[in-house]
Tab-separated table of C-alpha atoms and ligand atoms in Angstrom:
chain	number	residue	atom	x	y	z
A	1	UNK	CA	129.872	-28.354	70.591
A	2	UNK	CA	132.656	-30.103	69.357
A	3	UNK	CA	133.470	-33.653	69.060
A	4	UNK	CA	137.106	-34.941	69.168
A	5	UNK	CA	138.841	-37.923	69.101
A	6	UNK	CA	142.498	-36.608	69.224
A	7	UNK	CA	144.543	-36.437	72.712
A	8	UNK	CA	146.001	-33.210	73.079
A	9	UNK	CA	146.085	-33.952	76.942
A	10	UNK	CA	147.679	-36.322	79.943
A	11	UNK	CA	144.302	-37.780	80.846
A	12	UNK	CA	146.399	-39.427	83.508
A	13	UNK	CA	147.362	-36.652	85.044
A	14	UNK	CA	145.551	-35.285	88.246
A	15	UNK	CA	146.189	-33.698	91.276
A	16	UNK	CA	148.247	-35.492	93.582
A	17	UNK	CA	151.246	-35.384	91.043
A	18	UNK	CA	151.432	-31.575	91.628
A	19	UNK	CA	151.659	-31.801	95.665
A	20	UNK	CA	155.185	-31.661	98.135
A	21	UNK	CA	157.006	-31.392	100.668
A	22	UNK	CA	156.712	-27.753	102.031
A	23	UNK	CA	153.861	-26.725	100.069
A	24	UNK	CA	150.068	-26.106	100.606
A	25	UNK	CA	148.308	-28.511	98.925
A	26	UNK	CA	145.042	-26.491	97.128
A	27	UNK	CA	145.679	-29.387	93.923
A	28	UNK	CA	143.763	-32.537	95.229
A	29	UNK	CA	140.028	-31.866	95.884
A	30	UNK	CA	140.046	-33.854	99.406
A	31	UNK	CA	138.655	-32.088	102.216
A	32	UNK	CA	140.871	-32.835	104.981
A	33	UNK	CA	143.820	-34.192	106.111
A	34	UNK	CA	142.864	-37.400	107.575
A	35	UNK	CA	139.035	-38.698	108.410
A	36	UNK	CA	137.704	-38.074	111.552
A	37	UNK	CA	138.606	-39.618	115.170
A	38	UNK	CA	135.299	-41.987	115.005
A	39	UNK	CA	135.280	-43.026	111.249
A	40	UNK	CA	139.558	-43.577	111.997
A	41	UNK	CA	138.507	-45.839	115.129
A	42	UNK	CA	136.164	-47.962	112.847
A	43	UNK	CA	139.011	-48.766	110.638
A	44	UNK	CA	140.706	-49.593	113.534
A	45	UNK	CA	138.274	-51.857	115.107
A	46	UNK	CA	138.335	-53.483	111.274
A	47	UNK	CA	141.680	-54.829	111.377
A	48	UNK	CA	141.203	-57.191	113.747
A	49	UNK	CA	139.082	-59.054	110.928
A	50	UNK	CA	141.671	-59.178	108.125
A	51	UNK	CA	142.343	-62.930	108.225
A	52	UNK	CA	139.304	-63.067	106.901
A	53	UNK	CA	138.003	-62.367	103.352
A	54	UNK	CA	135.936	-58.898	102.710
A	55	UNK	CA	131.765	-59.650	102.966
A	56	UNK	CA	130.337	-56.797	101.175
A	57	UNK	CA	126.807	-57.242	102.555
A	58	UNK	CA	126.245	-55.009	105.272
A	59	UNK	CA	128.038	-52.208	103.397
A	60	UNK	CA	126.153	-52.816	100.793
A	61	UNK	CA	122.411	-53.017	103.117
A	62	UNK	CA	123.808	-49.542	104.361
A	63	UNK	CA	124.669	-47.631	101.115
A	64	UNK	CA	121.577	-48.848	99.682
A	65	UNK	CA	119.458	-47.691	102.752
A	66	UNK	CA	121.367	-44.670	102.635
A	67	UNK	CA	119.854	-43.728	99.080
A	68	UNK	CA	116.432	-45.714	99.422
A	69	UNK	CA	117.036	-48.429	96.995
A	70	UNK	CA	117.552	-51.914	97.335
A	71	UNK	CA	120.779	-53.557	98.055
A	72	UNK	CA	120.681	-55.522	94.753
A	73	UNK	CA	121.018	-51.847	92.961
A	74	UNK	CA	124.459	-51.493	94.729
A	75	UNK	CA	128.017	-52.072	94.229
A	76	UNK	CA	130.799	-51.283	96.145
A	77	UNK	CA	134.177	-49.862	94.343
A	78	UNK	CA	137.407	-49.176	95.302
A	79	UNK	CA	136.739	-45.927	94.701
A	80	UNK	CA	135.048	-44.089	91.956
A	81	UNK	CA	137.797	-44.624	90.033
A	82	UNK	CA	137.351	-49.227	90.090
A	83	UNK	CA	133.679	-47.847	89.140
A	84	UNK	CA	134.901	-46.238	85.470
A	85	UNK	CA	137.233	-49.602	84.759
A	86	UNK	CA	134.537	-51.722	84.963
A	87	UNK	CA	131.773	-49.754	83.148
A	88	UNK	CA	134.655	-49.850	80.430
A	89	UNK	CA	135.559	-53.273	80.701
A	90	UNK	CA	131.679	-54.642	81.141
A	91	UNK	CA	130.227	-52.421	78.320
A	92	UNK	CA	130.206	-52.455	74.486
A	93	UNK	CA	129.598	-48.922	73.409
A	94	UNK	CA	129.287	-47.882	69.951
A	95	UNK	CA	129.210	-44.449	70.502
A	96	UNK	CA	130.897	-43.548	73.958
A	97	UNK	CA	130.694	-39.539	74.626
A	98	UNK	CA	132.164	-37.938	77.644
A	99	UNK	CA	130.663	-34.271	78.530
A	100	UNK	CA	134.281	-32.066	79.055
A	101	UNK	CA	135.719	-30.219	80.928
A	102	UNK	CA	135.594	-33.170	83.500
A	103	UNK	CA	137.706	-35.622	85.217
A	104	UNK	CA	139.718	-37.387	82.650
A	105	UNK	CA	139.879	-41.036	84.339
A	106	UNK	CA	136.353	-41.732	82.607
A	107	UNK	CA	137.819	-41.337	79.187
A	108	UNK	CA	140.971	-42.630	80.099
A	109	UNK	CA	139.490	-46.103	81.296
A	110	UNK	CA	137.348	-46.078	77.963
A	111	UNK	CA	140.080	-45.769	75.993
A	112	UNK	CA	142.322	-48.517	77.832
A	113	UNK	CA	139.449	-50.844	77.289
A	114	UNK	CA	139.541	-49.959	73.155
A	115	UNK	CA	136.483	-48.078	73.022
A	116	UNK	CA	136.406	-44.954	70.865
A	117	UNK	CA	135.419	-41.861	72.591
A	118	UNK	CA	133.666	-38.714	71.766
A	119	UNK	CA	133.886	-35.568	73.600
A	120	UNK	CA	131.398	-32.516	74.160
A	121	UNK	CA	133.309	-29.418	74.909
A	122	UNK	CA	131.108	-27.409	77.971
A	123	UNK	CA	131.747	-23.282	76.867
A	124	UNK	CA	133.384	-20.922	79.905
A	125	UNK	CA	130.915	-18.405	77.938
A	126	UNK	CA	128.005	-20.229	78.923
A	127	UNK	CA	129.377	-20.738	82.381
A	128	UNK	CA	130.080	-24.400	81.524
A	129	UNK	CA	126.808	-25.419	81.971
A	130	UNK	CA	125.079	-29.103	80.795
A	131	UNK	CA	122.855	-28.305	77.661
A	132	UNK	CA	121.222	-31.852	77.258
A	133	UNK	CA	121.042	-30.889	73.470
A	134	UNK	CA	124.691	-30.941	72.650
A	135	UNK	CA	124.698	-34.790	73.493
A	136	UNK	CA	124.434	-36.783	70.037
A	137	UNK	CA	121.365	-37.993	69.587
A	138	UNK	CA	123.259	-41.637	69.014
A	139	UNK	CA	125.346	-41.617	71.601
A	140	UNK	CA	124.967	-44.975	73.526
A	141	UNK	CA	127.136	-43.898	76.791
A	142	UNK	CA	127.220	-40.549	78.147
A	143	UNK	CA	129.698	-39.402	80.850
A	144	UNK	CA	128.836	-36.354	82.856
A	145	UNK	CA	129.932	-35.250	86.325
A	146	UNK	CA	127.925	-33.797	88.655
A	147	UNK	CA	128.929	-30.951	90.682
A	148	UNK	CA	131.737	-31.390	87.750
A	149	UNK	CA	135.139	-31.565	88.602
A	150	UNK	CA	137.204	-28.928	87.581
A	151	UNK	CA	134.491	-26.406	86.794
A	152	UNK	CA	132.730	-26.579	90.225
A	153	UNK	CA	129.483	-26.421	88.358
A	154	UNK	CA	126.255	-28.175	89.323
A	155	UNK	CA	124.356	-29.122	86.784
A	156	UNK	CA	120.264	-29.270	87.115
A	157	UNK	CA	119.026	-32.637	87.861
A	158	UNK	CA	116.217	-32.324	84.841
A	159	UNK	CA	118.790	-31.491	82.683
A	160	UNK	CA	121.049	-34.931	83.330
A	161	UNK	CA	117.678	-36.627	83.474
A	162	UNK	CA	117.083	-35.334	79.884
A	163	UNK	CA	119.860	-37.505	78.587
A	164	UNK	CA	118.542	-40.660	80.065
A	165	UNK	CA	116.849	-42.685	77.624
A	166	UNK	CA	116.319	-46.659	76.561
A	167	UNK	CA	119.508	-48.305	75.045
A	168	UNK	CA	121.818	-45.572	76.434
A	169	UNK	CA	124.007	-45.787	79.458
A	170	UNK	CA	124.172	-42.616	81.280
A	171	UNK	CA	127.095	-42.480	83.777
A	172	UNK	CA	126.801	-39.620	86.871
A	173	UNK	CA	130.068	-39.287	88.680
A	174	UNK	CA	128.559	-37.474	92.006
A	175	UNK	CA	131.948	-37.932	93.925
A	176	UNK	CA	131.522	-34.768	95.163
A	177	UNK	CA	128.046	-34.736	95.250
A	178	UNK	CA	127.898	-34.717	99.296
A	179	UNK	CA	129.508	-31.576	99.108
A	180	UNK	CA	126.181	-29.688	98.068
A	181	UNK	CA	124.210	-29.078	100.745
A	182	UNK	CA	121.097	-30.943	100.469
A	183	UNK	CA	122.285	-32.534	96.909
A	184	UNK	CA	119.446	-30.939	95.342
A	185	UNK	CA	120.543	-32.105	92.182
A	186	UNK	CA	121.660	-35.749	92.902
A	187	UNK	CA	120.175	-38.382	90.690
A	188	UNK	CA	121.850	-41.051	93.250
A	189	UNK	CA	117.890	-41.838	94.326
A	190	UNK	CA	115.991	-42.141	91.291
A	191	UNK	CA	114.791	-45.542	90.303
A	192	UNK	CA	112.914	-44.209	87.193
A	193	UNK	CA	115.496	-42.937	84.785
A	194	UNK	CA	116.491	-45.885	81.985
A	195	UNK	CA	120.135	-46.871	81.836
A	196	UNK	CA	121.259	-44.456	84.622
A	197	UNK	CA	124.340	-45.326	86.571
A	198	UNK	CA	125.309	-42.964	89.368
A	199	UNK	CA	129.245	-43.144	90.751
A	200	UNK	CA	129.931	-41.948	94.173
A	201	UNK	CA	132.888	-41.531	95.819
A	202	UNK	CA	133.975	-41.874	99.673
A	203	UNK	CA	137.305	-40.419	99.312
A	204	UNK	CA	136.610	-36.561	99.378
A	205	UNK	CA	134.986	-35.879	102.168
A	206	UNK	CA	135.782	-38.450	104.135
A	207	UNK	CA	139.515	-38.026	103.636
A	208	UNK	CA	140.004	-41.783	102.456
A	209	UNK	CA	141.859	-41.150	99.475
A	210	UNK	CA	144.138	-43.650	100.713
A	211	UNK	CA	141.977	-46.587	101.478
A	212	UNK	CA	139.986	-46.714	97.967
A	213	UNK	CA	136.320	-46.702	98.868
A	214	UNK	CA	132.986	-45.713	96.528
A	215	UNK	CA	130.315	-47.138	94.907
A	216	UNK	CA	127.453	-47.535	92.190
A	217	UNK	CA	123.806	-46.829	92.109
A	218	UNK	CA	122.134	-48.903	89.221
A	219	UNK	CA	119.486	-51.318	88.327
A	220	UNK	CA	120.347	-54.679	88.973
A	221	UNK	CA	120.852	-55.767	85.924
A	222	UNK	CA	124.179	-53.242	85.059
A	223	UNK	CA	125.128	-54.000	89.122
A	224	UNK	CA	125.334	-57.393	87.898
A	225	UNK	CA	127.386	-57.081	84.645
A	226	UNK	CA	129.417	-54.725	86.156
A	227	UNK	CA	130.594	-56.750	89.161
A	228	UNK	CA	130.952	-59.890	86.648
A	229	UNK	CA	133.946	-57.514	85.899
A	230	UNK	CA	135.004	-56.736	88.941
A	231	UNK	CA	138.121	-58.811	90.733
A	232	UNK	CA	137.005	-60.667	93.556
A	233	UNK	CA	137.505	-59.009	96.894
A	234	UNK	CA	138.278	-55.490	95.407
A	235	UNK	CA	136.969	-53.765	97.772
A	236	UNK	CA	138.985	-54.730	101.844
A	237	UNK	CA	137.563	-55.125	104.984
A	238	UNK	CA	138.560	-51.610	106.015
A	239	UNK	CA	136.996	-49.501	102.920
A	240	UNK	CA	133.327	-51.942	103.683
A	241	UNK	CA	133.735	-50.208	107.183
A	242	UNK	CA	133.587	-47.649	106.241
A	243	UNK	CA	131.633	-47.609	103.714
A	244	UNK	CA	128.925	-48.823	106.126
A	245	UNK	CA	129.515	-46.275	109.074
A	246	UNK	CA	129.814	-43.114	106.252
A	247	UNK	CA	125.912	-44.383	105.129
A	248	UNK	CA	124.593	-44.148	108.685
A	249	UNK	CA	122.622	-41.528	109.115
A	250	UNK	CA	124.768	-39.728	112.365
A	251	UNK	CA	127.391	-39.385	109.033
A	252	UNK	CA	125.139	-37.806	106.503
A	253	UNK	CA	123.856	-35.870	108.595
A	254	UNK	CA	127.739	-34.726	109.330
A	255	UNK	CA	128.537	-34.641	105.675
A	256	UNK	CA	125.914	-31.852	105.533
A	257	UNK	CA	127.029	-29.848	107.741
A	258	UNK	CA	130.735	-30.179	106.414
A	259	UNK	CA	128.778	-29.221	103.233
A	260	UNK	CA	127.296	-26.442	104.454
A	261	UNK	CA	130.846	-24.954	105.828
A	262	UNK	CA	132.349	-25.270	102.949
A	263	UNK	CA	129.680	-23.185	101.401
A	264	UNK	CA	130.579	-20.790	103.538
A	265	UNK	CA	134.293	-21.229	102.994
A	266	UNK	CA	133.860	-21.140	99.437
A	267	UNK	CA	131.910	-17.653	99.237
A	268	UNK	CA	134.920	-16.503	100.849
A	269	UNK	CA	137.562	-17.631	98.679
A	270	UNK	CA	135.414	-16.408	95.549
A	271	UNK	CA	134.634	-12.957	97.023
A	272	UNK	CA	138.480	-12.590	97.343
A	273	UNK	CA	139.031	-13.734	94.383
A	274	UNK	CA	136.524	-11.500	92.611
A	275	UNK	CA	138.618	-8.937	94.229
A	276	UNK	CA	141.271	-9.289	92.148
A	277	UNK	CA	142.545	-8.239	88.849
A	278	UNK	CA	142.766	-10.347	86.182
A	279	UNK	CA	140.965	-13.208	87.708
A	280	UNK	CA	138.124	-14.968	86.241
A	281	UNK	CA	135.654	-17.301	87.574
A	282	UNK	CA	133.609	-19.056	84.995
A	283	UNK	CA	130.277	-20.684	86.067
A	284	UNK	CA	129.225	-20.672	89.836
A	285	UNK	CA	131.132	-22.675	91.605
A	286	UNK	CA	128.909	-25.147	93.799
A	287	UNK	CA	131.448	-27.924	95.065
A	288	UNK	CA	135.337	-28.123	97.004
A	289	UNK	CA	137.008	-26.093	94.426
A	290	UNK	CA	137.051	-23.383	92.128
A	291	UNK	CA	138.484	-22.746	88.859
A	292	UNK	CA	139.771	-19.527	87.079
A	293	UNK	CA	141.170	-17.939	84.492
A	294	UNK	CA	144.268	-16.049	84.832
A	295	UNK	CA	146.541	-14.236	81.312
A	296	UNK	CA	149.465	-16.369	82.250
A	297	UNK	CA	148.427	-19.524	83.991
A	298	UNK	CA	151.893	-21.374	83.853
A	299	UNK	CA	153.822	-18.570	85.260
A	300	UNK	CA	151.528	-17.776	87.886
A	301	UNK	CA	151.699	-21.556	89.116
A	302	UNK	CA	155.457	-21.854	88.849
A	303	UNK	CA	154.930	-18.452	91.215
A	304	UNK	CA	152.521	-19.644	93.685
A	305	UNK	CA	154.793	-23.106	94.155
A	306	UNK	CA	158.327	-20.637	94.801
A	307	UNK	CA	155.946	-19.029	97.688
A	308	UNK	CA	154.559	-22.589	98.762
A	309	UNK	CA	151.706	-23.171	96.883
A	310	UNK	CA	150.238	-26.009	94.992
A	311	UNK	CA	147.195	-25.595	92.636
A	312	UNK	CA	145.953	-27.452	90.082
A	313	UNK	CA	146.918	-26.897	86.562
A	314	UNK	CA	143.680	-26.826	84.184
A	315	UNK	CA	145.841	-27.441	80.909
A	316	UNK	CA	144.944	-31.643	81.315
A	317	UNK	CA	141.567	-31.110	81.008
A	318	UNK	CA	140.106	-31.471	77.427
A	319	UNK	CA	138.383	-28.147	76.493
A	320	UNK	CA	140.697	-25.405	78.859
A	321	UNK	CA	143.865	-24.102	78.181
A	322	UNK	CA	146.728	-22.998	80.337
A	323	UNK	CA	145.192	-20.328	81.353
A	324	UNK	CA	143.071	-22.203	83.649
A	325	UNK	CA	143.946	-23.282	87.421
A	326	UNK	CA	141.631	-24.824	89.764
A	327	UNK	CA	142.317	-23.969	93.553
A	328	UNK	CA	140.833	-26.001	96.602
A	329	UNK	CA	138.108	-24.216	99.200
A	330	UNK	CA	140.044	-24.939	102.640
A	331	UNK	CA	139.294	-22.672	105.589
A	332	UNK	CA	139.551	-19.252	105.853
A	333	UNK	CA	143.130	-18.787	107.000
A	334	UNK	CA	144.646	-20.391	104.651
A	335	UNK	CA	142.086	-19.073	102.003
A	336	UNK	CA	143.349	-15.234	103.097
A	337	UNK	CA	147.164	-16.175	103.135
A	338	UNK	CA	146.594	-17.996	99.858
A	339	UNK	CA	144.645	-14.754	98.560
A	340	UNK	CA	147.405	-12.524	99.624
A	341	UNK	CA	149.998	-13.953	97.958
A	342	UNK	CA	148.199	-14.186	95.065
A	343	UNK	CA	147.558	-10.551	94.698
A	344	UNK	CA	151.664	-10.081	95.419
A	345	UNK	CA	152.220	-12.289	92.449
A	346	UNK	CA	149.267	-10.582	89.762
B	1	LIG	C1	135.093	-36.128	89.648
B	1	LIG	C2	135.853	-37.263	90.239
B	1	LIG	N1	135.318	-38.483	90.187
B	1	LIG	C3	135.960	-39.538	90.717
B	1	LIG	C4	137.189	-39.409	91.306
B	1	LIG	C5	137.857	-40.614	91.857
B	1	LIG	O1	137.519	-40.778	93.185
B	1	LIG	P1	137.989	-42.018	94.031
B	1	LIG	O2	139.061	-41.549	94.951
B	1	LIG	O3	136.759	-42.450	94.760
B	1	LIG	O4	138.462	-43.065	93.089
B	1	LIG	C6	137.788	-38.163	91.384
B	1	LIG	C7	139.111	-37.994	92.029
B	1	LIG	O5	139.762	-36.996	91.921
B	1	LIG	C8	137.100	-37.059	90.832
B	1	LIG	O6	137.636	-35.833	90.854
C-alpha cells in the first residue's frame, strides 16, 4: 500500500474528452447511444411540467422502494458526480482516503473543497482486488468503487462491509453496479453498516449521461447534511422522471437483463483479447469495460484512433501507467472489428 498526497495525474480528465467525430467511441463507459423508446417518451411527457419547479418526492418514494429503505434515506443527485461535491462540501474529514485505481472525480471534489487526501494504491498483481486491511486504521472517509471503474473489478460485499465502522464515512460509488447481474455484491440495501453512503448512478445504463441523474443511499441523518449542501432544485423535472420510471420494477427487471447481455458480450471481448499477444487483463473484469496492459500503451492508442478508434487512456488514473487502456464491452460486431484491428496494430 502506498499513501500519496502528490498529483502526478489530470484527475479531471475522463472519457468523453477522448471521443470524435468519425471514431468508435469504446472511452466513455455508457451503454448505449440514447435510452430507450419508453424511458425517452417519459422525458417527453415531462416537459410539459417545466413551468413548474422540480418535486423530488415521488422519485424519491420510488428509488427508495426500489432498494427497500425509506424515502428519508434518499437523495436525488444530478448524477453521481453532484453526489461526491456535496459529501466534500458537507463533510469535515481529517483523514480522507480514496481506494485507487478508481474514478478520479471523488478525489478531485475532495480536494476542491480543501480536504487533504490519502490514496491506497490496489496491485495489478493481486488482480486489483479490495484488501479491507490496507485502509488506515484512522482514516475517517473511505472512497471505494464498486464494480470499480477502470479495473472492472467487483469487490466482495464483506470485504467493503469490513471498512464500515462508527465515526467513519464509507462512500460506495455503485454507478455501475446495475451492470452485475443480480448485484450480488451491492451494499445499496443494507441498513446495518455505520456511516455507509452508497452513490448510484442513472447515467450508464440508462444512456442519460446528458440529463444528470443519480442518487444516495444513507441514513437520514448524512441525507440530511448532505442535501443542506445541495443547491435547491439540482436535480430537473426530467432527471426525477426518470429517476422514478428507472426504479419501477418493469426497469430493473430490464436493467438485468441488459446486465446479463453484457456478460455475455464481455466474455467475448476478453476471450479475444486473451487471444492476443502482448495483452494483459488484470483482475476479472465484472462490469461495462475492461482494462489491459499493453508494452506501448500511447502508441497503440494514437494507432487505434488513425483506424477509428477511441479507448480510454489509463495514464489519469492514480496507481497505472501508460501502459494501461481501458476499452468499452459493446456488442459483438463491433467487439470483432475492434479485435481485428487490434491484432493488425500489435
Ligand atoms: C465510477 C463512476 N462513478 C460515477 C460517475 C459519474 O456518473 P454520473 O454521470 O452519474 O455523474 C462515473 C462516470 O464516469 C463513474 O465512472
Amino acid at each position: 500500500v502506498t499513501l500519496k498526497t502528490d498529483l502526478d495525474e489530470d484527475l479531471r480528465h475522463h472519457g468523453d474528452a477522448e471521443v470524435g467525430a468519425g471514431l468508435v467511441d469504446l472511452a466513455v463507459n455508457v451503454r448505449a447511444g440514447a435510452p430507450p423508446a419508453w424511458l425517452a417518451n417519459r422525458l417527453v411527457a415531462s416537459l410539459g411540467a417545466l413551468a413548474s419547479y422540480p418535486v423530488a418526492g415521488p422519485a424519491r418514494a420510488a428509488v427508495a422502494a426500489r432498494h427497500g429503505r425509506p424515502p428519508g434515506e434518499v437523495l436525488l443527485t444530478a448524477g453521481a458526480a453532484e453526489a461526491f461535491v456535496l459529501l466534500a462540501r458537507a463533510l469535515e474529514p481529517q483523514r480522507a482516503v480514496v481506494v485507487h485505481p478508481q474514478f478520479t472525480e471523488p478525489e478531485a471534489a475532495l480536494r476542491a473543497a480543501g480536504h487533504p487526501v490519502g490514496r491506497v494504491l490496489l496491485s495489478a498483481d493481486q488482480g486489483f482486488l479490495l484488501d479491507p486491511a490496507l485502509v488506515p486504521e484512522d482514516a475517517d472517509l473511505v472512497v471505494v468503487g464498486n464494480p470499480t471503474n477502470p479495473t472492472s473489478v467487483l469487490h466482495p460485499a464483506a470485504s467493503l462491509a469490513a471498512l464500515a465502522r462508527p465515526g467513519r464515512t464509507l462512500v460506495v460509488d455503485e454507478a455501475f453496479a446495475d451492470t452485475v447481474p443480480g448485484e450480488p455484491e451491492s451494499l445499496a440495501g443494507r441498513r446495518d453498516l455505520p456511516g455507509l453512503v452508497v452513490v448510484r448512478s442513472l447515467t450508464k445504463t440508462w444512456g442519460l449521461a446528458g440529463l444528470r441523474v443519480g442518487y444516495v443511499l444513507a441514513a437520514p441523518a448524512i441525507v440530511d447534511q448532505l442535501a443542506a449542501a445541495q443547491p435547491l432544485w439540482a436535480v430537473s423535472t426530467p432527471a426525477l422522471a426518470a429517476a422514478e420510471v428507472c426504479a419501477s420494477p418493469v426497469a430493473v427487471a430490464t436493467a438485468e437483463e441488459y446486465a446479463r447481455e453484457l456478460s455475455a458480450e464481455r466474455a467475448h471481448l476478453v476471450a479475444a483479447l486473451t487471444e492476443l499477444p502482448g495483452v494483459i487483463i488484470a483482475g476479472r473484469p465484472a462490469s461495462s469495460f475492461v482494462l489491459v496492459r499493453v508494452a506501448d500503451g500511447p502508441a497503440l492508442r494514437a494507432a487505434l484512433r488513425e483506424r477509428g478508434y477511441a479507448v480510454r487512456r489509463g495514464d489519469t488514473f492514480p496507481g497505472l501507467g501508460a501502459g494501461w487502456l481501458r476499452i468499452a464491452v459493446r456488442d459483438r460486431a463491433t467487439t470483432d472489428a475492434f479485435v481485428t484491428t487490434l491484432r493488425e496494430l500489435l
